[in-house]
Amino acid sequence: MSSNANPNVRSDTDVANGETVTFEIMIDAAPETVFEFFVDPRLMRRWMGGHAVLEARSGGRLAVDIGANHARGSYLDVQRPEKVVFTWGWEGSGLVPPGSSTVTCTFEAKDGGTLVRLIHSDLPAGEDIRHAHGWSHYLGRLTKAATGIDPGPDPHTEGQMIVHDLPIDGP
């Protein structure tokens, strides 16, 4: 796995086929605590999105608004506090429409904290890189929020800019 700007986040992006983004992070909190940040809308808003509707059950709705971007999907599997799987995509996106990709998160007790593994699959080439940047940013914020630290204002929600479907090498 390659490292990135956040020292607490390890990632691996399979750029060759554009399908999977994988992250591992250690969080100094119990799995039961970290898990709740993926299923409780009040907690989700502390690290990702200004608005969230989370129906954390198989088939339940997942809706997270990040500025002007609206992620939509549904929960596929919820195993408290070990695992959560949901579909993911963006309203108005032709590349990653709502529910077109899958995010799997596992929560493993380790060294007094939680090892979080996030695997985002079914992304088209180019979108893996864009989503890797997004997850790196948000997992860094989760690391703070789950340990009781205010991650501060999210610059991705401040500008209200729509970031999906932009050319990779364009503005």
Short mmCIF file of N, CA and C in Angstrom, two decimals:
data_model
loop_
_atom_site.label_atom_id
_atom_site.label_comp_id
_atom_site.label_asym_id
_atom_site.label_seq_id
_atom_site.Cartn_x
_atom_site.Cartn_y
_atom_site.Cartn_z
N MET A 1 0.84 -1.18 0.00
CA MET A 1 0.00 0.00 0.00
C MET A 1 0.88 1.23 0.00
N SER A 2 0.43 2.25 -0.67
CA SER A 2 1.17 3.49 -0.71
C SER A 2 0.64 4.43 0.35
N SER A 3 1.49 5.33 0.82
CA SER A 3 1.02 6.29 1.81
C SER A 3 0.59 7.55 1.09
N ASN A 4 -0.18 8.39 1.80
CA ASN A 4 -0.60 9.66 1.24
C ASN A 4 -0.36 10.76 2.24
N ALA A 5 -0.95 11.93 2.06
CA ALA A 5 -0.69 13.09 2.89
C ALA A 5 -1.13 12.89 4.35
N ASN A 6 -2.11 12.09 4.63
CA ASN A 6 -2.59 11.86 5.98
C ASN A 6 -1.83 10.67 6.55
N PRO A 7 -0.99 10.87 7.60
CA PRO A 7 -0.17 9.77 8.11
C PRO A 7 -0.97 8.66 8.76
N ASN A 8 -2.23 8.89 9.13
CA ASN A 8 -3.06 7.87 9.75
C ASN A 8 -3.79 7.01 8.73
N VAL A 9 -3.69 7.35 7.45
CA VAL A 9 -4.45 6.67 6.42
C VAL A 9 -3.49 5.98 5.46
N ARG A 10 -3.67 4.66 5.26
CA ARG A 10 -2.93 3.92 4.24
C ARG A 10 -3.89 3.59 3.13
N SER A 11 -3.44 3.75 1.89
CA SER A 11 -4.36 3.50 0.78
C SER A 11 -3.68 2.74 -0.35
N ASP A 12 -4.55 2.16 -1.17
CA ASP A 12 -4.09 1.46 -2.36
C ASP A 12 -5.14 1.69 -3.43
N THR A 13 -4.73 2.25 -4.54
CA THR A 13 -5.65 2.47 -5.65
C THR A 13 -5.18 1.66 -6.83
N ASP A 14 -6.04 0.83 -7.37
CA ASP A 14 -5.72 0.03 -8.54
C ASP A 14 -6.02 0.88 -9.77
N VAL A 15 -5.04 1.70 -10.14
CA VAL A 15 -5.22 2.64 -11.24
C VAL A 15 -5.32 1.92 -12.58
N ALA A 16 -4.73 0.73 -12.68
CA ALA A 16 -4.71 0.03 -13.96
C ALA A 16 -6.12 -0.30 -14.46
N ASN A 17 -7.00 -0.74 -13.56
CA ASN A 17 -8.33 -1.09 -14.05
C ASN A 17 -9.42 -0.18 -13.50
N GLY A 18 -9.06 0.76 -12.64
CA GLY A 18 -10.01 1.75 -12.19
C GLY A 18 -11.17 1.22 -11.39
N GLU A 19 -11.01 0.11 -10.71
CA GLU A 19 -12.15 -0.49 -10.05
C GLU A 19 -12.21 -0.32 -8.54
N THR A 20 -11.08 -0.36 -7.84
CA THR A 20 -11.12 -0.46 -6.39
C THR A 20 -10.19 0.52 -5.72
N VAL A 21 -10.70 1.11 -4.64
CA VAL A 21 -9.92 1.97 -3.77
C VAL A 21 -9.99 1.34 -2.38
N THR A 22 -8.83 1.17 -1.73
CA THR A 22 -8.78 0.54 -0.42
C THR A 22 -8.04 1.43 0.56
N PHE A 23 -8.59 1.59 1.74
CA PHE A 23 -7.95 2.35 2.81
C PHE A 23 -7.95 1.53 4.08
N GLU A 24 -6.91 1.73 4.89
CA GLU A 24 -6.87 1.21 6.24
C GLU A 24 -6.47 2.36 7.15
N ILE A 25 -7.24 2.54 8.22
CA ILE A 25 -6.89 3.57 9.20
C ILE A 25 -7.03 2.98 10.59
N MET A 26 -6.20 3.46 11.50
CA MET A 26 -6.32 3.12 12.92
C MET A 26 -6.96 4.31 13.62
N ILE A 27 -7.97 4.02 14.41
CA ILE A 27 -8.65 5.07 15.17
C ILE A 27 -8.61 4.68 16.64
N ASP A 28 -8.25 5.62 17.48
CA ASP A 28 -8.14 5.38 18.91
C ASP A 28 -9.51 5.44 19.58
N ALA A 29 -10.37 4.51 19.19
CA ALA A 29 -11.71 4.38 19.74
C ALA A 29 -12.17 2.95 19.50
N ALA A 30 -13.14 2.51 20.28
CA ALA A 30 -13.66 1.15 20.17
C ALA A 30 -14.43 0.96 18.86
N PRO A 31 -14.45 -0.27 18.33
CA PRO A 31 -15.22 -0.53 17.10
C PRO A 31 -16.69 -0.10 17.22
N GLU A 32 -17.29 -0.29 18.38
CA GLU A 32 -18.69 0.10 18.59
C GLU A 32 -18.87 1.61 18.38
N THR A 33 -17.88 2.38 18.78
CA THR A 33 -17.93 3.84 18.61
C THR A 33 -17.76 4.22 17.15
N VAL A 34 -16.73 3.68 16.51
CA VAL A 34 -16.43 4.04 15.12
C VAL A 34 -17.56 3.62 14.19
N PHE A 35 -18.09 2.42 14.40
CA PHE A 35 -19.19 1.91 13.59
C PHE A 35 -20.35 2.91 13.53
N GLU A 36 -20.69 3.50 14.65
CA GLU A 36 -21.83 4.41 14.73
C GLU A 36 -21.68 5.63 13.80
N PHE A 37 -20.45 6.01 13.47
CA PHE A 37 -20.22 7.15 12.58
C PHE A 37 -20.61 6.84 11.13
N PHE A 38 -20.90 5.57 10.84
CA PHE A 38 -21.35 5.17 9.50
C PHE A 38 -22.85 4.90 9.43
N VAL A 39 -23.52 4.90 10.58
CA VAL A 39 -24.94 4.54 10.58
C VAL A 39 -25.83 5.57 11.28
N ASP A 40 -25.25 6.48 12.03
CA ASP A 40 -26.01 7.50 12.75
C ASP A 40 -25.86 8.83 12.01
N PRO A 41 -26.94 9.40 11.47
CA PRO A 41 -26.82 10.63 10.67
C PRO A 41 -26.23 11.80 11.43
N ARG A 42 -26.52 11.90 12.72
CA ARG A 42 -25.96 12.99 13.52
C ARG A 42 -24.44 12.87 13.59
N LEU A 43 -23.94 11.65 13.76
CA LEU A 43 -22.50 11.44 13.82
C LEU A 43 -21.85 11.55 12.44
N MET A 44 -22.52 11.07 11.40
CA MET A 44 -21.99 11.18 10.04
C MET A 44 -21.73 12.65 9.70
N ARG A 45 -22.65 13.51 10.08
CA ARG A 45 -22.50 14.95 9.76
C ARG A 45 -21.30 15.57 10.45
N ARG A 46 -20.79 14.96 11.49
CA ARG A 46 -19.61 15.51 12.17
C ARG A 46 -18.35 15.36 11.33
N TRP A 47 -18.32 14.36 10.42
CA TRP A 47 -17.10 14.14 9.64
C TRP A 47 -17.33 14.22 8.13
N MET A 48 -18.57 14.00 7.68
CA MET A 48 -18.84 14.03 6.24
C MET A 48 -20.26 14.52 5.99
N GLY A 49 -20.35 15.59 5.23
CA GLY A 49 -21.67 16.04 4.78
C GLY A 49 -22.36 16.99 5.73
N GLY A 50 -23.17 17.85 5.16
CA GLY A 50 -23.95 18.79 5.95
C GLY A 50 -25.34 18.26 6.24
N HIS A 51 -25.75 17.24 5.50
CA HIS A 51 -27.07 16.63 5.67
C HIS A 51 -26.92 15.14 5.39
N ALA A 52 -27.55 14.31 6.24
CA ALA A 52 -27.48 12.87 6.02
C ALA A 52 -28.79 12.21 6.45
N VAL A 53 -29.26 11.30 5.62
CA VAL A 53 -30.38 10.43 5.95
C VAL A 53 -29.84 9.02 5.83
N LEU A 54 -29.77 8.32 6.95
CA LEU A 54 -29.20 6.98 6.99
C LEU A 54 -30.22 6.03 7.61
N GLU A 55 -30.66 5.08 6.82
CA GLU A 55 -31.56 4.01 7.30
C GLU A 55 -30.73 2.73 7.35
N ALA A 56 -29.99 2.57 8.43
CA ALA A 56 -28.97 1.53 8.54
C ALA A 56 -29.56 0.14 8.78
N ARG A 57 -30.11 -0.41 7.71
CA ARG A 57 -30.63 -1.77 7.68
C ARG A 57 -30.54 -2.23 6.23
N SER A 58 -30.53 -3.51 6.02
CA SER A 58 -30.46 -4.03 4.65
C SER A 58 -31.60 -3.46 3.81
N GLY A 59 -31.25 -2.80 2.72
CA GLY A 59 -32.22 -2.16 1.84
C GLY A 59 -32.55 -0.74 2.22
N GLY A 60 -32.05 -0.28 3.37
CA GLY A 60 -32.33 1.08 3.83
C GLY A 60 -31.58 2.13 3.03
N ARG A 61 -32.12 3.33 3.01
CA ARG A 61 -31.60 4.44 2.22
C ARG A 61 -30.36 5.06 2.86
N LEU A 62 -29.42 5.49 2.00
CA LEU A 62 -28.26 6.25 2.40
C LEU A 62 -28.24 7.50 1.53
N ALA A 63 -28.30 8.66 2.15
CA ALA A 63 -28.26 9.93 1.42
C ALA A 63 -27.38 10.89 2.21
N VAL A 64 -26.29 11.33 1.58
CA VAL A 64 -25.35 12.25 2.23
C VAL A 64 -25.12 13.41 1.27
N ASP A 65 -25.37 14.63 1.74
CA ASP A 65 -25.13 15.82 0.94
C ASP A 65 -23.82 16.45 1.39
N ILE A 66 -22.89 16.57 0.45
CA ILE A 66 -21.59 17.16 0.70
C ILE A 66 -21.53 18.42 -0.16
N GLY A 67 -21.86 19.54 0.44
CA GLY A 67 -21.99 20.76 -0.34
C GLY A 67 -23.09 20.58 -1.36
N ALA A 68 -22.78 20.89 -2.61
CA ALA A 68 -23.76 20.76 -3.70
C ALA A 68 -23.79 19.35 -4.29
N ASN A 69 -23.01 18.44 -3.73
CA ASN A 69 -22.93 17.06 -4.21
C ASN A 69 -23.83 16.18 -3.35
N HIS A 70 -24.61 15.33 -4.00
CA HIS A 70 -25.58 14.50 -3.29
C HIS A 70 -25.29 13.03 -3.55
N ALA A 71 -24.66 12.38 -2.56
CA ALA A 71 -24.36 10.95 -2.65
C ALA A 71 -25.62 10.18 -2.27
N ARG A 72 -25.94 9.17 -3.07
CA ARG A 72 -27.14 8.37 -2.83
C ARG A 72 -26.82 6.89 -3.02
N GLY A 73 -27.44 6.08 -2.20
CA GLY A 73 -27.27 4.64 -2.29
C GLY A 73 -28.18 3.96 -1.30
N SER A 74 -27.83 2.72 -0.97
CA SER A 74 -28.60 1.98 0.02
C SER A 74 -27.68 1.03 0.76
N TYR A 75 -28.08 0.70 1.96
CA TYR A 75 -27.33 -0.26 2.77
C TYR A 75 -27.61 -1.67 2.26
N LEU A 76 -26.53 -2.44 2.10
CA LEU A 76 -26.65 -3.83 1.67
C LEU A 76 -26.50 -4.79 2.83
N ASP A 77 -25.65 -4.43 3.80
CA ASP A 77 -25.36 -5.31 4.93
C ASP A 77 -24.94 -4.45 6.12
N VAL A 78 -25.55 -4.70 7.25
CA VAL A 78 -25.20 -3.97 8.48
C VAL A 78 -25.03 -5.02 9.58
N GLN A 79 -23.78 -5.21 10.00
CA GLN A 79 -23.45 -6.16 11.07
C GLN A 79 -22.78 -5.38 12.19
N ARG A 80 -23.56 -4.95 13.13
CA ARG A 80 -23.11 -4.10 14.24
C ARG A 80 -22.22 -4.90 15.18
N PRO A 81 -21.03 -4.45 15.54
CA PRO A 81 -20.24 -3.33 15.06
C PRO A 81 -19.08 -3.74 14.16
N GLU A 82 -19.23 -4.85 13.44
CA GLU A 82 -18.11 -5.37 12.65
C GLU A 82 -18.04 -4.89 11.21
N LYS A 83 -19.20 -4.61 10.59
CA LYS A 83 -19.17 -4.38 9.15
C LYS A 83 -20.40 -3.60 8.69
N VAL A 84 -20.18 -2.75 7.69
CA VAL A 84 -21.28 -2.07 7.01
C VAL A 84 -20.94 -2.02 5.52
N VAL A 85 -21.93 -2.35 4.69
CA VAL A 85 -21.76 -2.32 3.24
C VAL A 85 -22.90 -1.49 2.65
N PHE A 86 -22.55 -0.55 1.76
CA PHE A 86 -23.59 0.27 1.13
C PHE A 86 -23.20 0.60 -0.29
N THR A 87 -24.22 0.88 -1.10
CA THR A 87 -23.95 1.36 -2.45
C THR A 87 -23.76 2.86 -2.39
N TRP A 88 -23.14 3.42 -3.45
CA TRP A 88 -22.75 4.83 -3.45
C TRP A 88 -22.76 5.35 -4.87
N GLY A 89 -23.15 6.57 -5.05
CA GLY A 89 -23.09 7.26 -6.32
C GLY A 89 -23.60 8.68 -6.15
N TRP A 90 -23.55 9.44 -7.23
CA TRP A 90 -23.86 10.87 -7.17
C TRP A 90 -25.07 11.20 -8.03
N GLU A 91 -26.01 11.93 -7.46
CA GLU A 91 -27.14 12.42 -8.25
C GLU A 91 -26.60 13.28 -9.39
N GLY A 92 -27.12 13.09 -10.58
CA GLY A 92 -26.71 13.87 -11.73
C GLY A 92 -25.44 13.40 -12.40
N SER A 93 -24.84 12.32 -11.92
CA SER A 93 -23.59 11.82 -12.49
C SER A 93 -23.87 10.71 -13.50
N GLY A 94 -23.25 10.83 -14.67
CA GLY A 94 -23.32 9.76 -15.65
C GLY A 94 -22.22 8.73 -15.42
N LEU A 95 -21.16 9.11 -14.71
CA LEU A 95 -20.03 8.21 -14.46
C LEU A 95 -20.26 7.32 -13.25
N VAL A 96 -20.74 7.91 -12.17
CA VAL A 96 -20.98 7.17 -10.93
C VAL A 96 -22.38 7.56 -10.43
N PRO A 97 -23.41 7.06 -11.11
CA PRO A 97 -24.78 7.40 -10.70
C PRO A 97 -25.13 6.76 -9.35
N PRO A 98 -26.18 7.24 -8.70
CA PRO A 98 -26.57 6.69 -7.40
C PRO A 98 -26.64 5.17 -7.40
N GLY A 99 -26.00 4.58 -6.39
CA GLY A 99 -26.05 3.14 -6.20
C GLY A 99 -25.16 2.32 -7.11
N SER A 100 -24.31 2.95 -7.92
CA SER A 100 -23.55 2.21 -8.93
C SER A 100 -22.23 1.63 -8.42
N SER A 101 -21.76 2.07 -7.27
CA SER A 101 -20.53 1.53 -6.70
C SER A 101 -20.83 1.02 -5.30
N THR A 102 -19.89 0.28 -4.74
CA THR A 102 -20.11 -0.35 -3.44
C THR A 102 -18.98 0.00 -2.48
N VAL A 103 -19.36 0.36 -1.25
CA VAL A 103 -18.40 0.66 -0.19
C VAL A 103 -18.58 -0.38 0.91
N THR A 104 -17.48 -1.05 1.25
CA THR A 104 -17.47 -2.02 2.33
C THR A 104 -16.53 -1.53 3.42
N CYS A 105 -17.03 -1.41 4.64
CA CYS A 105 -16.21 -0.99 5.78
C CYS A 105 -16.25 -2.07 6.84
N THR A 106 -15.06 -2.46 7.32
CA THR A 106 -14.99 -3.39 8.44
C THR A 106 -14.29 -2.69 9.59
N PHE A 107 -14.64 -3.12 10.80
CA PHE A 107 -14.15 -2.50 12.02
C PHE A 107 -13.60 -3.60 12.93
N GLU A 108 -12.28 -3.60 13.11
CA GLU A 108 -11.61 -4.67 13.86
C GLU A 108 -10.90 -4.08 15.07
N ALA A 109 -11.22 -4.62 16.25
CA ALA A 109 -10.52 -4.20 17.47
C ALA A 109 -9.05 -4.58 17.34
N LYS A 110 -8.17 -3.59 17.58
CA LYS A 110 -6.74 -3.85 17.45
C LYS A 110 -5.96 -2.82 18.26
N ASP A 111 -5.04 -3.30 19.07
CA ASP A 111 -4.14 -2.43 19.84
C ASP A 111 -4.88 -1.35 20.62
N GLY A 112 -6.03 -1.70 21.20
CA GLY A 112 -6.78 -0.74 22.01
C GLY A 112 -7.61 0.24 21.21
N GLY A 113 -7.63 0.09 19.89
CA GLY A 113 -8.42 0.97 19.03
C GLY A 113 -9.16 0.16 17.98
N THR A 114 -9.38 0.78 16.84
CA THR A 114 -10.10 0.11 15.75
C THR A 114 -9.34 0.26 14.45
N LEU A 115 -9.12 -0.87 13.78
CA LEU A 115 -8.60 -0.85 12.43
C LEU A 115 -9.81 -0.81 11.50
N VAL A 116 -9.92 0.27 10.75
CA VAL A 116 -11.02 0.42 9.79
C VAL A 116 -10.46 0.11 8.41
N ARG A 117 -11.12 -0.81 7.70
CA ARG A 117 -10.79 -1.09 6.31
C ARG A 117 -11.97 -0.63 5.47
N LEU A 118 -11.70 0.25 4.52
CA LEU A 118 -12.72 0.73 3.61
C LEU A 118 -12.32 0.32 2.20
N ILE A 119 -13.22 -0.38 1.52
CA ILE A 119 -12.98 -0.79 0.13
C ILE A 119 -14.12 -0.21 -0.70
N HIS A 120 -13.77 0.64 -1.66
CA HIS A 120 -14.76 1.23 -2.55
C HIS A 120 -14.54 0.59 -3.92
N SER A 121 -15.51 -0.21 -4.37
CA SER A 121 -15.36 -0.97 -5.62
C SER A 121 -16.39 -0.54 -6.65
N ASP A 122 -16.20 -1.04 -7.86
CA ASP A 122 -17.10 -0.80 -8.98
C ASP A 122 -17.04 0.64 -9.50
N LEU A 123 -15.89 1.27 -9.35
CA LEU A 123 -15.71 2.63 -9.86
C LEU A 123 -15.10 2.58 -11.25
N PRO A 124 -15.57 3.43 -12.16
CA PRO A 124 -14.93 3.48 -13.49
C PRO A 124 -13.54 4.11 -13.40
N ALA A 125 -12.71 3.79 -14.38
CA ALA A 125 -11.35 4.34 -14.43
C ALA A 125 -11.40 5.85 -14.30
N GLY A 126 -10.50 6.39 -13.53
CA GLY A 126 -10.45 7.82 -13.28
C GLY A 126 -11.24 8.22 -12.05
N GLU A 127 -12.37 7.60 -11.85
CA GLU A 127 -13.17 7.90 -10.66
C GLU A 127 -12.55 7.27 -9.41
N ASP A 128 -11.75 6.22 -9.61
CA ASP A 128 -11.05 5.63 -8.46
C ASP A 128 -10.12 6.67 -7.85
N ILE A 129 -9.40 7.39 -8.67
CA ILE A 129 -8.47 8.39 -8.18
C ILE A 129 -9.22 9.52 -7.47
N ARG A 130 -10.28 10.00 -8.07
CA ARG A 130 -11.07 11.07 -7.48
C ARG A 130 -11.67 10.63 -6.14
N HIS A 131 -12.20 9.42 -6.08
CA HIS A 131 -12.79 8.95 -4.83
C HIS A 131 -11.71 8.65 -3.78
N ALA A 132 -10.52 8.22 -4.21
CA ALA A 132 -9.42 8.01 -3.26
C ALA A 132 -9.08 9.33 -2.56
N HIS A 133 -9.05 10.42 -3.31
CA HIS A 133 -8.78 11.74 -2.70
C HIS A 133 -9.88 12.10 -1.71
N GLY A 134 -11.12 11.86 -2.10
CA GLY A 134 -12.24 12.17 -1.21
C GLY A 134 -12.22 11.34 0.06
N TRP A 135 -12.03 10.02 -0.08
CA TRP A 135 -12.00 9.17 1.11
C TRP A 135 -10.82 9.51 2.01
N SER A 136 -9.68 9.83 1.43
CA SER A 136 -8.53 10.22 2.25
C SER A 136 -8.88 11.43 3.12
N HIS A 137 -9.50 12.42 2.49
CA HIS A 137 -9.92 13.63 3.21
C HIS A 137 -10.90 13.28 4.32
N TYR A 138 -11.94 12.52 4.00
CA TYR A 138 -12.99 12.25 4.97
C TYR A 138 -12.57 11.26 6.05
N LEU A 139 -11.73 10.30 5.74
CA LEU A 139 -11.26 9.38 6.77
C LEU A 139 -10.34 10.10 7.76
N GLY A 140 -9.60 11.08 7.29
CA GLY A 140 -8.81 11.92 8.20
C GLY A 140 -9.73 12.66 9.17
N ARG A 141 -10.85 13.15 8.67
CA ARG A 141 -11.83 13.84 9.53
C ARG A 141 -12.49 12.86 10.49
N LEU A 142 -12.78 11.63 10.02
CA LEU A 142 -13.37 10.61 10.87
C LEU A 142 -12.43 10.27 12.03
N THR A 143 -11.13 10.16 11.75
CA THR A 143 -10.15 9.85 12.78
C THR A 143 -10.25 10.84 13.94
N LYS A 144 -10.48 12.10 13.62
CA LYS A 144 -10.64 13.11 14.67
C LYS A 144 -12.01 12.99 15.34
N ALA A 145 -13.06 12.98 14.55
CA ALA A 145 -14.43 12.99 15.09
C ALA A 145 -14.69 11.80 16.01
N ALA A 146 -14.23 10.61 15.63
CA ALA A 146 -14.50 9.41 16.41
C ALA A 146 -13.76 9.40 17.74
N THR A 147 -12.76 10.26 17.88
CA THR A 147 -12.03 10.35 19.15
C THR A 147 -12.42 11.60 19.94
N GLY A 148 -13.50 12.26 19.50
CA GLY A 148 -14.00 13.40 20.24
C GLY A 148 -13.39 14.73 19.87
N ILE A 149 -12.57 14.77 18.84
CA ILE A 149 -11.94 16.01 18.39
C ILE A 149 -12.78 16.62 17.27
N ASP A 150 -13.05 17.90 17.35
CA ASP A 150 -13.80 18.58 16.29
C ASP A 150 -12.90 18.70 15.06
N PRO A 151 -13.29 18.08 13.93
CA PRO A 151 -12.45 18.17 12.74
C PRO A 151 -12.50 19.55 12.08
N GLY A 152 -13.35 20.45 12.56
CA GLY A 152 -13.45 21.79 12.00
C GLY A 152 -14.31 21.82 10.76
N PRO A 153 -14.45 23.01 10.17
CA PRO A 153 -15.28 23.14 8.97
C PRO A 153 -14.70 22.32 7.82
N ASP A 154 -15.56 21.77 7.02
CA ASP A 154 -15.13 20.97 5.87
C ASP A 154 -15.02 21.86 4.65
N PRO A 155 -13.82 22.03 4.11
CA PRO A 155 -13.67 22.88 2.92
C PRO A 155 -14.44 22.36 1.71
N HIS A 156 -14.74 21.06 1.67
CA HIS A 156 -15.51 20.51 0.54
C HIS A 156 -16.97 20.93 0.58
N THR A 157 -17.48 21.31 1.73
CA THR A 157 -18.86 21.77 1.80
C THR A 157 -18.96 23.28 1.71
N GLU A 158 -17.86 23.96 1.97
CA GLU A 158 -17.86 25.42 1.98
C GLU A 158 -18.10 26.00 0.59
N GLY A 159 -17.42 25.46 -0.44
CA GLY A 159 -17.51 26.04 -1.77
C GLY A 159 -18.76 25.68 -2.53
N GLN A 160 -19.47 24.65 -2.08
CA GLN A 160 -20.68 24.19 -2.74
C GLN A 160 -20.46 23.83 -4.21
N MET A 161 -19.23 23.46 -4.57
CA MET A 161 -18.89 23.14 -5.95
C MET A 161 -19.25 21.68 -6.26
N ILE A 162 -19.81 21.44 -7.39
CA ILE A 162 -20.09 20.08 -7.82
C ILE A 162 -18.80 19.50 -8.38
N VAL A 163 -18.35 18.36 -7.82
CA VAL A 163 -17.06 17.81 -8.20
C VAL A 163 -17.15 16.55 -9.05
N HIS A 164 -18.31 15.98 -9.25
CA HIS A 164 -18.38 14.76 -10.06
C HIS A 164 -18.48 15.11 -11.54
N ASP A 165 -18.07 14.17 -12.35
CA ASP A 165 -18.12 14.28 -13.80
C ASP A 165 -17.25 15.38 -14.39
N LEU A 166 -16.23 15.84 -13.65
CA LEU A 166 -15.29 16.80 -14.22
C LEU A 166 -14.18 16.00 -14.90
N PRO A 167 -13.62 16.52 -15.97
CA PRO A 167 -12.52 15.80 -16.62
C PRO A 167 -11.34 15.65 -15.64
N ILE A 168 -10.64 14.54 -15.70
CA ILE A 168 -9.53 14.28 -14.80
C ILE A 168 -8.46 15.35 -14.92
N ASP A 169 -8.12 15.74 -16.13
CA ASP A 169 -7.04 16.71 -16.32
C ASP A 169 -7.58 18.12 -16.57
N GLY A 170 -8.85 18.33 -16.39
CA GLY A 170 -9.43 19.64 -16.61
C GLY A 170 -9.63 20.40 -15.33
N PRO A 171 -10.18 21.60 -15.41
CA PRO A 171 -10.39 22.42 -14.21
C PRO A 171 -11.48 21.87 -13.32
#
